[in-house]
């Protein structure tokens, strides 16, 4: 008859010796404990980490233990689901044998793979950014090759913009014409315009001065009478 309690106790002692800094017993009935698993250091000493919680069933190892992830660092949801599936697979494959060390080792290997994947993904992202920067630089110096298709697209856009500018200008000119008042409209708006000149003269009164020196006596002007002109001929005027 299998002594499950003895097997479980012996495994706990072994686990405490193997994982002295990451093994923690939470309870004895049922036996529950946690083991924190950390990957090897990746780029820039970055690591991924998870804490696994195990609980012995009464007939463990002939029954699989209960397990769950209670915490994690630098793992996304997909990685967490992959780890749970991995634990399920390993537990079924090792049924009948004490298996916690095997399960933890499998998770440890999985975390190392995840670190490598993160490193590879970041390298690909870096290369992609470099390619995009190179392509942008080429476009800056060489521009976009002209094809019939992109020329026609540009021409259609240019014509549409030009037409819109003309429409706006015509609208502005039309609006400006409407806003310009005629003489009649000005008169209708201000009835004082017809008396403004008279009002100005009345206000000036006797203060309007005339410089007589600007005029000459009519007698001083030497004006020739056409009839005194020896060349004068009224017939010629009629002929013209």
XYZ file of N, CA and C in Angstrom:
720
model
N 0.844 -1.195 0.000
C 0.000 0.000 0.000
C 0.877 1.242 0.000
N 0.592 2.172 -0.889
C 1.420 3.360 -1.042
C 1.170 4.322 0.105
N 2.277 4.805 0.692
C 2.182 5.795 1.762
C 2.339 7.179 1.118
N 1.212 7.771 0.750
C 1.256 9.056 0.050
C 1.849 10.167 0.913
N 1.532 10.128 2.187
C 2.046 11.165 3.090
C 3.558 11.139 3.140
N 4.135 9.939 3.185
C 5.592 9.817 3.235
C 6.225 10.341 1.951
N 5.676 9.988 0.828
C 6.214 10.460 -0.454
C 6.133 11.982 -0.565
N 5.039 12.517 -0.107
C 4.880 13.968 -0.174
C 5.875 14.676 0.742
N 6.050 14.128 1.951
C 6.981 14.723 2.898
C 8.406 14.686 2.359
N 8.811 13.589 1.796
C 10.163 13.476 1.248
C 10.383 14.463 0.085
N 9.354 14.630 -0.746
C 9.496 15.573 -1.863
C 9.622 17.000 -1.347
N 8.851 17.347 -0.323
C 8.929 18.698 0.225
C 10.336 18.994 0.740
N 10.955 18.054 1.411
C 12.317 18.250 1.917
C 13.300 18.468 0.766
N 13.127 17.712 -0.308
C 14.012 17.834 -1.462
C 13.821 19.202 -2.140
N 12.578 19.613 -2.278
C 12.298 20.902 -2.912
C 12.856 22.067 -2.100
N 12.760 21.990 -0.794
C 13.296 23.057 0.056
C 14.804 23.148 -0.080
N 15.460 22.000 -0.294
C 16.906 21.981 -0.481
C 17.299 22.518 -1.856
N 16.500 22.207 -2.883
C 16.817 22.634 -4.258
C 16.526 24.117 -4.458
N 15.435 24.598 -3.868
C 15.011 26.001 -4.067
C 14.959 26.755 -2.720
N 16.085 26.913 -2.068
C 16.079 27.509 -0.721
C 15.568 28.951 -0.690
N 15.796 29.706 -1.781
C 15.427 31.131 -1.788
C 14.062 31.410 -2.405
N 13.458 30.401 -3.020
C 12.196 30.647 -3.720
C 11.083 29.701 -3.301
N 11.346 28.822 -2.330
C 10.355 27.848 -1.868
C 9.716 28.350 -0.575
N 8.353 28.349 -0.554
C 7.638 28.820 0.630
C 6.444 27.913 0.886
N 6.346 27.359 2.127
C 5.192 26.544 2.508
C 4.093 27.468 3.017
N 2.925 27.332 2.459
C 1.781 28.166 2.850
C 0.887 27.472 3.879
N 0.701 26.163 3.731
C -0.119 25.416 4.701
C 0.289 23.941 4.668
N -0.090 23.212 5.755
C 0.249 21.782 5.854
C -0.948 20.890 5.567
N -2.151 21.337 5.802
C -3.355 20.545 5.536
C -4.368 21.401 4.798
N -4.516 21.238 3.492
C -3.655 20.407 2.638
C -2.292 21.068 2.446
N -1.334 20.261 2.061
C 0.013 20.781 1.844
C 0.009 21.706 0.627
N 0.342 22.982 0.897
C 0.331 24.001 -0.164
C 1.633 24.798 -0.067
N 2.246 25.062 -1.192
C 3.520 25.797 -1.202
C 3.673 26.532 -2.532
N 4.599 27.476 -2.564
C 4.891 28.223 -3.800
C 6.367 28.098 -4.131
N 6.648 28.168 -5.423
C 8.028 28.198 -5.918
C 8.097 29.284 -6.984
N 9.019 30.210 -6.798
C 9.210 31.284 -7.768
C 10.270 30.869 -8.773
N 9.913 30.963 -10.050
C 10.804 30.526 -11.128
C 11.224 31.754 -11.926
N 12.536 31.889 -12.133
C 13.070 33.044 -12.859
C 13.910 32.560 -14.032
N 13.762 33.222 -15.139
C 14.527 32.860 -16.337
C 15.981 33.288 -16.190
N 16.791 32.819 -17.114
C 18.156 33.329 -17.216
C 18.103 34.777 -17.711
N 19.139 35.524 -17.407
C 19.165 36.940 -17.788
C 19.187 37.071 -19.299
N 18.379 37.979 -19.787
C 18.351 38.236 -21.215
C 19.082 39.520 -21.548
N 18.638 40.188 -22.602
C 19.258 41.429 -23.032
C 19.075 42.495 -21.957
N 20.153 43.239 -21.681
C 20.148 44.281 -20.642
C 19.776 43.712 -19.277
N 20.156 42.426 -19.058
C 19.914 41.747 -17.780
C 18.427 41.644 -17.445
N 17.571 41.688 -18.464
C 16.137 41.554 -18.223
C 15.778 40.086 -18.041
N 14.825 39.828 -17.157
C 14.370 38.470 -16.898
C 12.849 38.431 -16.902
N 12.303 37.218 -17.053
C 10.868 36.997 -16.852
C 10.732 36.052 -15.669
N 9.633 36.198 -14.981
C 9.501 35.466 -13.713
C 8.040 35.114 -13.459
N 7.827 33.991 -12.776
C 6.489 33.594 -12.378
C 6.558 32.846 -11.055
N 5.525 32.977 -10.266
C 5.427 32.243 -9.000
C 4.316 31.212 -9.135
N 4.680 29.933 -8.944
C 3.742 28.832 -9.092
C 3.278 28.378 -7.715
N 1.986 28.104 -7.638
C 1.408 27.598 -6.381
C 0.933 26.158 -6.588
N 1.409 25.248 -5.715
C 1.054 23.832 -5.811
C 0.319 23.405 -4.536
N -0.650 22.487 -4.736
C -1.362 21.884 -3.599
C -1.451 20.381 -3.843
N -0.996 19.601 -2.825
C -1.064 18.145 -2.955
C -2.499 17.675 -2.758
N -2.920 16.786 -3.658
C -4.154 16.065 -3.406
C -3.847 14.878 -2.476
N -4.909 14.278 -1.973
C -4.721 13.224 -0.964
C -3.897 12.060 -1.504
N -4.093 11.674 -2.760
C -3.396 10.511 -3.304
C -2.268 10.904 -4.268
N -1.777 12.113 -4.132
C -0.605 12.506 -4.940
C 0.563 11.616 -4.517
N 1.347 11.047 -5.448
C 1.490 11.393 -6.876
C 0.634 10.576 -7.843
N -0.268 9.699 -7.305
C -1.153 8.998 -8.214
C -2.259 9.923 -8.727
N -2.385 11.065 -8.130
C -3.257 12.126 -8.620
C -2.392 13.354 -8.927
N -2.777 14.090 -9.940
C -1.998 15.291 -10.268
C -2.210 16.348 -9.186
N -1.186 17.117 -8.906
C -1.361 18.201 -7.943
C -2.189 19.342 -8.541
N -2.736 20.172 -7.685
C -3.373 21.394 -8.159
C -2.284 22.450 -8.348
N -2.435 23.265 -9.380
C -1.400 24.274 -9.647
C -2.034 25.519 -10.245
N -1.387 26.640 -10.045
C -1.838 27.909 -10.603
C -0.686 28.911 -10.577
N -0.813 29.952 -11.379
C 0.162 31.048 -11.394
C -0.396 32.168 -10.514
N 0.345 32.525 -9.468
C -0.155 33.549 -8.543
C 0.451 34.926 -8.822
N 1.562 34.969 -9.526
C 2.129 36.255 -9.923
C 3.076 36.034 -11.087
N 3.385 37.138 -11.810
C 4.294 37.041 -12.945
C 4.877 38.416 -13.242
N 6.027 38.417 -13.890
C 6.683 39.656 -14.311
C 7.157 39.516 -15.748
N 6.824 40.522 -16.562
C 7.257 40.585 -17.966
C 6.689 39.452 -18.820
N 5.543 38.934 -18.419
C 4.861 37.911 -19.212
C 3.531 38.470 -19.684
N 3.183 38.223 -20.940
C 1.868 38.637 -21.407
C 0.876 37.490 -21.215
N -0.385 37.732 -21.554
C -1.431 36.736 -21.310
C -1.190 35.445 -22.088
N -0.692 35.569 -23.299
C -0.429 34.367 -24.103
C 0.651 33.496 -23.459
N 1.695 34.158 -22.931
C 2.754 33.400 -22.256
C 2.198 32.671 -21.034
N 1.333 33.339 -20.293
C 0.741 32.725 -19.095
C -0.089 31.500 -19.466
N -0.885 31.615 -20.526
C -1.685 30.469 -20.972
C -0.805 29.316 -21.430
N 0.300 29.628 -22.098
C 1.227 28.575 -22.544
C 1.827 27.834 -21.358
N 2.123 28.550 -20.291
C 2.712 27.914 -19.109
C 1.693 26.989 -18.441
N 0.444 27.429 -18.355
C -0.597 26.580 -17.767
C -0.769 25.295 -18.582
N -0.778 25.414 -19.906
C -0.898 24.228 -20.767
C 0.302 23.302 -20.582
N 1.481 23.902 -20.437
C 2.690 23.099 -20.234
C 2.607 22.312 -18.925
N 2.140 22.936 -17.859
C 1.993 22.244 -16.567
C 0.995 21.089 -16.680
N -0.094 21.320 -17.382
C -1.098 20.265 -17.563
C -0.509 19.077 -18.316
N 0.241 19.349 -19.356
C 0.847 18.279 -20.159
C 1.869 17.491 -19.340
N 2.738 18.174 -18.632
C 3.773 17.506 -17.845
C 3.175 16.701 -16.692
N 2.111 17.220 -16.096
C 1.479 16.500 -14.986
C 0.883 15.173 -15.461
N 0.240 15.178 -16.605
C -0.341 13.955 -17.140
C 0.745 12.940 -17.508
N 1.841 13.423 -18.084
C 2.925 12.539 -18.516
C 3.662 11.910 -17.335
N 3.675 12.556 -16.179
C 4.438 12.069 -15.027
C 3.547 11.537 -13.907
N 2.304 11.248 -14.234
C 1.376 10.743 -13.237
C 1.896 9.434 -12.621
N 1.877 9.332 -11.267
C 2.356 8.140 -10.567
C 3.730 8.357 -9.967
N 4.410 9.463 -10.353
C 5.727 9.777 -9.810
C 5.700 11.184 -9.209
N 6.511 11.391 -8.164
C 6.609 12.763 -7.653
C 7.115 13.642 -8.804
N 6.488 14.797 -9.008
C 6.711 15.512 -10.265
C 6.958 17.006 -10.128
N 6.969 17.566 -8.940
C 7.072 19.026 -8.811
C 8.371 19.543 -9.415
N 9.482 18.847 -9.155
C 10.753 19.294 -9.722
C 10.681 19.282 -11.246
N 10.048 18.258 -11.825
C 9.916 18.148 -13.280
C 9.067 19.293 -13.828
N 7.969 19.607 -13.132
C 7.094 20.689 -13.589
C 7.830 22.039 -13.530
N 8.541 22.280 -12.444
C 9.256 23.553 -12.299
C 10.365 23.667 -13.342
N 11.059 22.556 -13.601
C 12.132 22.581 -14.607
C 11.580 22.894 -15.985
N 10.403 22.327 -16.310
C 9.779 22.594 -17.608
C 9.413 24.079 -17.716
N 8.894 24.660 -16.646
C 8.544 26.089 -16.650
C 9.805 26.939 -16.775
N 10.879 26.511 -16.068
C 12.148 27.238 -16.157
C 12.637 27.294 -17.609
N 12.569 26.174 -18.302
C 12.985 26.124 -19.704
C 12.087 26.996 -20.585
N 10.799 26.983 -20.286
C 9.846 27.799 -21.053
C 10.144 29.287 -20.873
N 10.480 29.706 -19.671
C 10.802 31.110 -19.420
C 12.054 31.531 -20.186
N 13.034 30.631 -20.241
C 14.242 30.939 -21.018
C 13.918 31.121 -22.505
N 13.014 30.293 -23.010
C 12.590 30.435 -24.405
C 11.891 31.778 -24.627
N 11.085 32.168 -23.657
C 10.368 33.441 -23.774
C 11.349 34.605 -23.813
N 12.405 34.537 -22.995
C 13.427 35.586 -23.011
C 14.092 35.665 -24.378
N 14.400 34.496 -24.951
C 15.008 34.474 -26.291
C 14.054 35.061 -27.329
N 12.757 34.749 -27.202
C 11.767 35.280 -28.138
C 11.673 36.800 -28.024
N 11.731 37.291 -26.791
C 11.681 38.749 -26.587
C 12.891 39.399 -27.244
N 14.064 38.798 -27.056
C 15.283 39.332 -27.655
C 15.183 39.340 -29.179
N 14.701 38.222 -29.752
C 14.561 38.130 -31.205
C 13.552 39.147 -31.722
N 12.440 39.296 -31.018
C 11.413 40.240 -31.437
C 11.947 41.668 -31.420
N 12.706 42.000 -30.399
C 13.256 43.362 -30.312
C 14.294 43.617 -31.405
N 15.078 42.587 -31.723
C 16.054 42.740 -32.801
C 15.342 42.960 -34.133
N 14.241 42.227 -34.359
C 13.471 42.396 -35.593
C 12.838 43.788 -35.660
N 12.336 44.264 -34.534
C 11.750 45.608 -34.493
C 12.818 46.664 -34.788
N 14.013 46.450 -34.250
C 15.115 47.391 -34.489
C 15.496 47.408 -35.968
N 15.594 46.217 -36.575
C 15.932 46.128 -37.993
C 14.839 46.763 -38.851
N 13.575 46.543 -38.470
C 12.469 47.115 -39.221
C 12.516 48.637 -39.185
N 12.814 49.204 -38.022
C 12.926 50.661 -37.908
C 14.083 51.186 -38.759
N 15.192 50.434 -38.785
C 16.332 50.849 -39.604
C 15.971 50.820 -41.082
N 15.234 49.769 -41.505
C 14.814 49.695 -42.908
C 13.870 50.844 -43.258
N 12.957 51.147 -42.358
C 12.026 52.249 -42.596
C 12.758 53.577 -42.680
N 13.779 53.754 -41.824
C 14.557 54.993 -41.846
C 15.331 55.114 -43.158
N 15.906 53.998 -43.630
C 16.633 54.006 -44.896
C 15.690 54.335 -46.063
N 14.494 53.755 -46.038
C 13.536 53.996 -47.113
C 13.091 55.454 -47.106
N 12.895 55.995 -45.920
C 12.509 57.404 -45.808
C 13.609 58.312 -46.333
N 14.850 57.936 -46.050
C 15.983 58.731 -46.533
C 16.056 58.688 -48.058
N 15.811 57.525 -48.629
C 15.817 57.399 -50.084
C 14.721 58.257 -50.702
N 13.544 58.219 -50.095
C 12.432 59.010 -50.617
C 12.758 60.496 -50.566
N 13.484 60.901 -49.536
C 13.818 62.310 -49.383
C 14.714 62.796 -50.507
N 15.651 61.967 -50.943
C 16.617 62.367 -51.968
C 16.136 62.054 -53.383
N 15.402 60.981 -53.530
C 15.009 60.549 -54.882
C 13.556 60.856 -55.200
N 12.749 61.080 -54.186
C 11.340 61.370 -54.412
C 10.581 60.135 -54.881
N 9.329 60.334 -55.182
C 8.478 59.236 -55.641
C 8.529 59.142 -57.164
N 8.820 57.975 -57.711
C 8.847 57.845 -59.173
C 7.505 58.226 -59.779
N 7.558 58.996 -60.881
C 6.333 59.455 -61.521
C 5.828 58.382 -62.477
N 4.594 58.010 -62.284
C 3.931 57.082 -63.188
C 2.684 57.778 -63.737
N 2.109 57.193 -64.781
C 0.896 57.770 -65.357
C -0.206 57.830 -64.309
N -0.299 56.778 -63.524
C -1.369 56.709 -62.521
C -1.231 57.789 -61.460
N -0.015 57.896 -60.829
C 0.098 58.903 -59.775
C 0.112 60.327 -60.328
N 0.538 60.501 -61.605
C 0.465 61.837 -62.207
C -0.984 62.257 -62.404
N -1.802 61.333 -62.924
C -3.210 61.651 -63.135
C -3.914 61.941 -61.819
N -3.552 61.195 -60.780
C -4.138 61.449 -59.459
C -3.754 62.837 -58.968
N -2.466 63.180 -59.148
C -2.003 64.509 -58.723
C -2.701 65.607 -59.528
N -2.822 65.386 -60.852
C -3.442 66.395 -61.734
C -4.904 66.626 -61.346
N -5.619 65.567 -61.054
C -7.025 65.698 -60.672
C -7.153 66.476 -59.366
N -6.279 66.185 -58.429
C -6.306 66.896 -57.156
C -5.945 68.357 -57.340
N -4.931 68.616 -58.179
C -4.497 70.000 -58.428
C -5.609 70.807 -59.091
N -6.268 70.213 -60.112
C -7.350 70.912 -60.810
C -8.505 71.210 -59.867
N -8.803 70.270 -58.987
C -9.897 70.487 -58.038
C -9.577 71.630 -57.088
N -8.332 71.683 -56.615
C -7.926 72.766 -55.719
C -7.953 74.107 -56.441
N -7.500 74.133 -57.704
C -7.493 75.368 -58.481
C -8.916 75.860 -58.731
N -9.808 74.939 -59.029
C -11.204 75.303 -59.264
C -11.827 75.873 -57.998
N -11.507 75.306 -56.887
C -12.040 75.798 -55.628
C -11.547 77.209 -55.322
N -10.270 77.474 -55.633
C -9.706 78.819 -55.432
C -10.439 79.831 -56.316
N -10.701 79.453 -57.584
C -11.408 80.349 -58.503
C -12.825 80.623 -58.011
N -13.478 79.603 -57.509
C -14.833 79.780 -57.009
C -14.864 80.735 -55.824
N -13.910 80.598 -54.932
C -13.849 81.483 -53.776
C -13.594 82.924 -54.208
N -12.676 83.085 -55.189
C -12.355 84.430 -55.663
C -13.570 85.079 -56.315
N -14.289 84.318 -57.152
C -15.479 84.845 -57.808
C -16.544 85.216 -56.778
N -16.668 84.401 -55.770
C -17.645 84.679 -54.726
C -17.293 85.949 -53.972
N -15.973 86.112 -53.675
C -15.530 87.318 -52.985
C -15.758 88.555 -53.840
N -15.467 88.460 -55.154
C -15.679 89.598 -56.046
C -17.161 89.933 -56.164
N -17.993 88.897 -56.234
C -19.424 89.111 -56.311
C -19.941 89.774 -55.035
N -19.434 89.331 -53.912
C -19.831 89.908 -52.639
C -19.380 91.348 -52.530
N -18.139 91.623 -53.019
C -17.618 92.989 -52.992
C -18.472 93.904 -53.869
N -18.947 93.420 -55.035
C -19.803 94.203 -55.921
C -21.131 94.520 -55.268
N -21.656 93.584 -54.517
C -22.922 93.815 -53.828
C -22.764 94.851 -52.723
N -21.601 94.861 -52.097
C -21.372 95.776 -50.987
C -21.073 97.205 -51.449
N -20.733 97.429 -52.756
C -20.415 98.765 -53.270
C -21.714 99.514 -53.548
N -21.885 100.695 -52.928
C -23.124 101.452 -53.029
C -23.107 102.395 -54.230
N -24.249 102.512 -54.900
C -24.388 103.471 -55.996
C -24.678 104.857 -55.423
N -24.633 105.911 -56.322
C -24.937 107.264 -55.873
C -26.338 107.357 -55.311
N -27.281 106.705 -55.954
C -28.659 106.722 -55.485
C -28.771 106.105 -54.101
N -28.039 104.977 -53.900
C -28.082 104.320 -52.601
C -27.481 105.200 -51.513
N -26.373 105.891 -51.857
C -25.768 106.816 -50.895
C -26.748 107.929 -50.544
N -27.466 108.480 -51.564
C -28.433 109.546 -51.336
C -29.580 109.070 -50.436
N -30.034 107.839 -50.713
C -31.127 107.295 -49.918
C -30.718 107.056 -48.471
N -29.409 106.740 -48.283
C -28.927 106.514 -46.928
C -28.725 107.818 -46.184
N -28.335 108.940 -46.920
C -28.052 110.224 -46.275
C -28.671 111.329 -47.111
N -29.837 111.847 -46.692
C -30.543 112.897 -47.431
C -29.874 114.258 -47.306
N -28.893 114.391 -46.471
C -28.179 115.655 -46.309
C -27.184 115.902 -47.431
N -26.927 114.881 -48.235
C -25.935 115.038 -49.293
C -26.347 116.106 -50.297
N -27.678 116.291 -50.559
C -28.103 117.263 -51.571
C -27.986 118.695 -51.087
N -27.847 118.929 -49.813
C -27.722 120.298 -49.263
C -26.358 120.568 -48.694
N -25.449 119.593 -48.815
C -24.139 119.737 -48.179
C -23.360 120.910 -48.745
N -23.403 121.119 -50.097
C -22.645 122.228 -50.694
C -23.231 123.566 -50.276
N -24.569 123.660 -50.288
C -25.216 124.919 -49.886
C -24.915 125.235 -48.438
N -24.958 124.183 -47.620
C -24.672 124.383 -46.199
C -23.259 124.890 -46.003
N -22.320 124.352 -46.804
C -20.932 124.791 -46.702
C -20.800 126.273 -47.023
N -21.491 126.749 -48.097
C -21.410 128.155 -48.483
C -22.047 129.043 -47.439
N -23.167 128.580 -46.870
C -23.839 129.393 -45.864
C -22.980 129.552 -44.627
N -22.310 128.442 -44.263
C -21.447 128.513 -43.084
C -20.256 129.410 -43.333
N -19.778 129.479 -44.605
C -18.622 130.313 -44.908
C -19.001 131.776 -44.860
N -20.233 132.153 -45.347
C -20.700 133.532 -45.303
C -19.766 134.468 -46.026
N -19.442 135.578 -45.363
C -18.571 136.587 -45.947
C -17.096 136.260 -45.804
N -16.845 135.100 -45.252
C -15.446 134.749 -45.037
C -14.791 134.190 -46.269
N -15.558 134.020 -47.346
C -14.975 133.508 -48.578
C -14.234 134.648 -49.257
N -12.979 134.505 -49.428
C -12.144 135.542 -50.025
C -11.712 135.137 -51.412
N -11.637 136.120 -52.326
C -11.230 135.866 -53.709
C -9.994 136.687 -53.986
N -8.990 136.075 -54.525
C -7.752 136.786 -54.870
C -7.934 137.385 -56.248
N -8.177 138.743 -56.298
C -8.459 139.412 -57.559
C -7.247 139.473 -58.469
N -6.084 139.317 -57.879
C -4.864 139.402 -58.698
C -4.787 138.257 -59.687
N -5.629 137.216 -59.404
C -5.606 136.071 -60.311
C -6.326 136.387 -61.622
N -7.032 137.501 -61.633
C -7.786 137.850 -62.842
C -7.239 139.138 -63.451
N -7.353 139.359 -64.763
C -6.921 140.560 -65.463
C -8.139 141.301 -66.013
N -7.935 142.605 -66.163
C -9.012 143.380 -66.785
C -9.251 142.891 -68.216
N -10.457 142.743 -68.545
C -10.775 142.258 -69.877
C -10.216 143.170 -70.949
N -10.118 144.530 -70.638
C -9.608 145.478 -71.644
C -8.120 145.299 -71.888
N -7.438 144.722 -70.836
C -5.989 144.548 -70.994
C -5.664 143.358 -71.863
N -6.645 142.512 -72.089
C -6.376 141.323 -72.887
C -6.419 141.691 -74.352
N -5.429 141.293 -75.122
C -5.355 141.613 -76.546
C -6.023 140.506 -77.326
N -7.273 140.741 -77.603
C -8.031 139.724 -78.330
C -8.297 140.234 -79.725
N -7.989 139.503 -80.735
C -8.184 139.914 -82.128
C -9.565 139.588 -82.596
N -10.129 140.536 -83.257
C -11.429 140.282 -83.864
C -11.211 139.558 -85.176
N -11.964 138.502 -85.354
C -11.774 137.708 -86.561
C -11.961 138.540 -87.830
N -12.828 139.586 -87.748
C -13.082 140.379 -88.950
C -11.902 141.285 -89.272
N -11.068 141.608 -88.268
C -9.885 142.425 -88.511
C -8.754 141.631 -89.099
N -8.901 140.340 -89.124
C -7.842 139.469 -89.650
C -7.904 139.521 -91.163
N -6.813 139.947 -91.852
C -6.832 140.024 -93.324
C -7.061 138.698 -93.973
N -6.737 137.606 -93.297
C -6.914 136.282 -93.905
C -8.285 135.696 -93.625
N -9.111 136.448 -92.891
C -10.434 135.912 -92.514
C -11.351 135.830 -93.732
N -11.971 134.701 -93.954
C -12.875 134.504 -95.078
C -14.018 133.629 -94.592
N -15.185 134.171 -94.390
C -16.314 133.361 -93.867
C -16.703 132.237 -94.802
N -16.388 132.356 -96.087
C -16.735 131.267 -97.025
C -15.964 130.022 -96.702
N -14.717 130.256 -96.396
C -13.866 129.098 -96.041
C -14.421 128.373 -94.840
N -15.004 129.134 -93.876
C -15.557 128.489 -92.702
C -16.727 127.600 -93.074
N -17.535 128.085 -94.042
C -18.675 127.261 -94.445
C -18.208 126.012 -95.147
N -17.103 126.126 -95.907
C -16.618 124.941 -96.618
C -16.126 123.899 -95.663
N -15.603 124.332 -94.490
C -15.149 123.383 -93.499
C -16.336 122.663 -92.888
